Amino acid sequence: MNDDKKEEEQKIVKKAEEVTIKSFKEKENLEVVITGHKFAPSDFQTVFINGHIKDDESKTFSADVEYSGEKYHISSMSHSKNLELKN
C-alpha cells in the first residue's frame, strides 16, 4: 500500500471513530473506547469500528460507519447482549 492511500485510510478511520464516539455520547450518554477497525471492500465505502464501553470491557459493540467525501454516518450497529441501548 502506498503512503497516500495509507494516509487517506488513517483519516477515514479517525473520522469514523470520532463519529462513533460522538454518537454514543449524544444518543446514549456513554463513553466508549475504540479497540479496532476493519474496512469493507472499497466499493461499499464502509469501515467497521469495534469497541467497548469505558470501564466495562464486557459491553462491546461494532458500528458500521459509511463515508462519502466529508459525510460520515453510522448505518448499523451490533452490540453484546449485556449492553442495553436507548435507541
Rosetta silent file (secondary structure, phi, psi, omega in degrees, C-alpha in Angstrom):
SEQUENCE: MNDDKKEEEQKIVKKAEEVTIKSFKEKENLEVVITGHKFAPSDFQTVFINGHIKDDESKTFSADVEYSGEKYHISSMSHSKNLELKN
SCORE:     score description
SCORE:     0.000 S_00000001
   1 L     0.000  132.342 -179.337    0.000    0.000    0.000 S_00000001
   2 L   -78.034  164.949 -175.102    1.421    3.381   -0.934 S_00000001
   3 H   -63.081  -37.543 -179.963    1.803    6.196    1.590 S_00000001
   4 H   -63.718  -43.870  179.974   -1.012    8.338    0.120 S_00000001
   5 H   -66.402  -40.664  179.403   -3.536    5.504    0.374 S_00000001
   6 H   -63.279  -43.034  179.276   -2.366    4.661    3.888 S_00000001
   7 H   -64.540  -41.263  178.556   -2.693    8.309    4.960 S_00000001
   8 H   -63.142  -43.217  178.432   -6.179    8.535    3.421 S_00000001
   9 H   -63.085  -38.967  178.160   -7.268    5.373    5.256 S_00000001
  10 H   -62.534  -39.776  177.816   -5.942    6.794    8.536 S_00000001
  11 H   -64.346  -42.611  179.749   -8.030    9.952    8.006 S_00000001
  12 H   -62.593  -46.533 -179.674  -11.140    7.870    7.276 S_00000001
  13 H   -62.341  -44.548 -179.610  -10.630    5.736   10.394 S_00000001
  14 H   -58.874  -46.390 -179.464  -10.033    8.793   12.591 S_00000001
  15 H   -66.958  -41.283  178.877  -13.240   10.465   11.380 S_00000001
  16 H   -63.003  -39.356  176.617  -15.254    7.226   11.683 S_00000001
  17 H   -64.170  -43.204  179.139  -14.004    6.801   15.256 S_00000001
  18 H   -60.784  -43.362  179.596  -14.982   10.408   16.067 S_00000001
  19 H   -62.737  -41.868 -179.918  -18.489    9.862   14.643 S_00000001
  20 H   -65.368  -47.394  179.771  -18.895    6.664   16.686 S_00000001
  21 H   -60.631  -45.379 -179.242  -17.688    8.255   19.938 S_00000001
  22 H   -63.355  -41.523 -179.659  -19.921   11.304   19.406 S_00000001
  23 H   -61.944  -46.559  178.557  -22.958    9.147   18.637 S_00000001
  24 H   -62.649  -40.218 -178.987  -22.586    7.105   21.823 S_00000001
  25 H   -66.326  -47.747 -175.304  -22.075   10.266   23.879 S_00000001
  26 H   -75.797  -41.739 -174.343  -25.030   12.176   22.411 S_00000001
  27 H   -88.795  -32.373 -173.852  -27.559    9.358   21.970 S_00000001
  28 H  -116.951   -7.492 -175.005  -26.678    7.027   24.837 S_00000001
  29 L    54.513   43.950 -179.037  -24.718    9.271   27.238 S_00000001
  30 L  -124.082  141.633  172.751  -21.953    6.652   27.229 S_00000001
  31 L   -92.727  134.923 -179.106  -18.186    6.956   26.966 S_00000001
  32 E  -124.735  158.628  176.126  -16.632    4.349   24.675 S_00000001
  33 E  -117.445  124.789  178.403  -13.169    3.009   23.914 S_00000001
  34 E   -83.921  130.298 -176.985  -12.365    2.147   20.298 S_00000001
  35 E  -112.943  -13.418 -179.989  -10.421   -1.119   20.026 S_00000001
  36 E   178.951  176.038  178.322  -10.127   -1.682   16.304 S_00000001
  37 E  -154.235  160.563  176.031  -11.376   -1.215   12.777 S_00000001
  38 E  -152.135  136.128  178.338  -11.686   -3.058    9.502 S_00000001
  39 E   -85.423  138.632  169.364  -12.510   -1.775    6.036 S_00000001
  40 L   -74.921  169.743  174.118  -15.267   -3.349    3.965 S_00000001
  41 L   -51.909  144.285 -169.994  -14.466   -3.877    0.273 S_00000001
  42 H   -57.032  -27.961 -179.563  -13.756   -0.433   -1.223 S_00000001
  43 H   -71.773  -10.865  177.614  -16.947   -0.306   -3.305 S_00000001
  44 H   -90.608  -18.940 -177.825  -19.006   -0.236   -0.070 S_00000001
  45 L    48.089   53.289 -179.145  -17.266    2.843    1.432 S_00000001
  46 E  -135.800  141.608  172.210  -17.755    1.450    4.938 S_00000001
  47 E  -125.206  134.460  179.525  -15.430    0.967    7.876 S_00000001
  48 E   -92.172  123.209 -179.258  -16.353   -1.280   10.802 S_00000001
  49 E  -107.828  125.587  179.583  -15.472    0.273   14.163 S_00000001
  50 E  -110.400  150.717  177.867  -15.173   -2.024   17.198 S_00000001
  51 E  -176.425 -168.287  178.434  -15.036   -1.078   20.837 S_00000001
  52 E  -148.072  166.601  177.814  -16.461   -1.322   24.319 S_00000001
  53 E   -71.339  137.492  179.359  -17.994    0.860   26.988 S_00000001
  54 L   -57.866  134.406  179.679  -15.396    2.700   29.059 S_00000001
  55 L    71.965    9.434  175.385  -14.774    0.836   32.341 S_00000001
  56 E  -152.294   86.525 -176.412  -16.684   -2.276   31.158 S_00000001
  57 E   -67.705  -11.718  179.157  -14.900   -4.333   28.516 S_00000001
  58 E   -77.986  -17.448 -179.752  -17.704   -6.937   28.568 S_00000001
  59 E   -97.789   94.567 -173.077  -20.085   -4.459   26.875 S_00000001
  60 E  -107.051  163.202  178.351  -18.876   -4.499   23.289 S_00000001
  61 E  -151.631  162.314  171.247  -20.139   -3.074   20.006 S_00000001
  62 E  -137.176  123.803 -179.924  -19.431   -2.897   16.309 S_00000001
  63 E  -112.491  132.709  175.801  -20.566    0.136   14.307 S_00000001
  64 E   -94.418  109.735 -177.322  -20.733    0.196   10.512 S_00000001
  65 E  -104.907  115.997  176.867  -19.745    3.719    9.502 S_00000001
  66 E   -89.093  144.134  179.844  -20.459    4.680    5.898 S_00000001
  67 E  -136.440  146.911  176.319  -18.480    7.516    4.356 S_00000001
  68 E  -153.718  107.538 -175.461  -18.718    9.587    1.211 S_00000001
  69 L    62.983 -120.890 -179.960  -16.482   12.611    0.893 S_00000001
  70 L   -95.545    0.213 -177.740  -16.917   14.541    4.138 S_00000001
  71 E   -94.616  126.021  178.067  -20.175   12.793    5.105 S_00000001
  72 E  -129.916  136.927  173.252  -19.977   10.012    7.678 S_00000001
  73 E  -152.893  153.162  178.156  -22.850    8.215    9.388 S_00000001
  74 E   -82.468  117.696 -178.172  -23.477    5.012   11.303 S_00000001
  75 E   -88.359  -31.599  176.368  -25.597    2.790    9.071 S_00000001
  76 E  -159.608  163.617 -178.545  -25.965   -0.082   11.532 S_00000001
  77 E  -149.068  142.843  171.532  -24.683   -1.307   14.852 S_00000001
  78 E  -123.988  155.297 -178.540  -24.485   -4.579   16.730 S_00000001
  79 E  -152.577  162.212  178.985  -23.679   -4.991   20.403 S_00000001
  80 L   -65.261  154.548 -177.120  -23.290   -7.573   23.137 S_00000001
  81 L   -59.693  -31.586 -177.179  -26.473   -8.733   24.889 S_00000001
  82 L   -82.238    1.688  176.719  -25.441   -7.084   28.168 S_00000001
  83 L  -103.780  104.332 -179.825  -25.212   -3.647   26.518 S_00000001
  84 L   -95.175  125.167 -178.881  -28.664   -2.073   26.544 S_00000001
  85 L  -108.206  148.471  179.571  -29.057    0.965   24.311 S_00000001
  86 L   -70.987  -39.960 -174.554  -31.789    3.607   24.444 S_00000001
  87 L  -109.577    0.000    0.000  -32.071    3.964   20.671 S_00000001
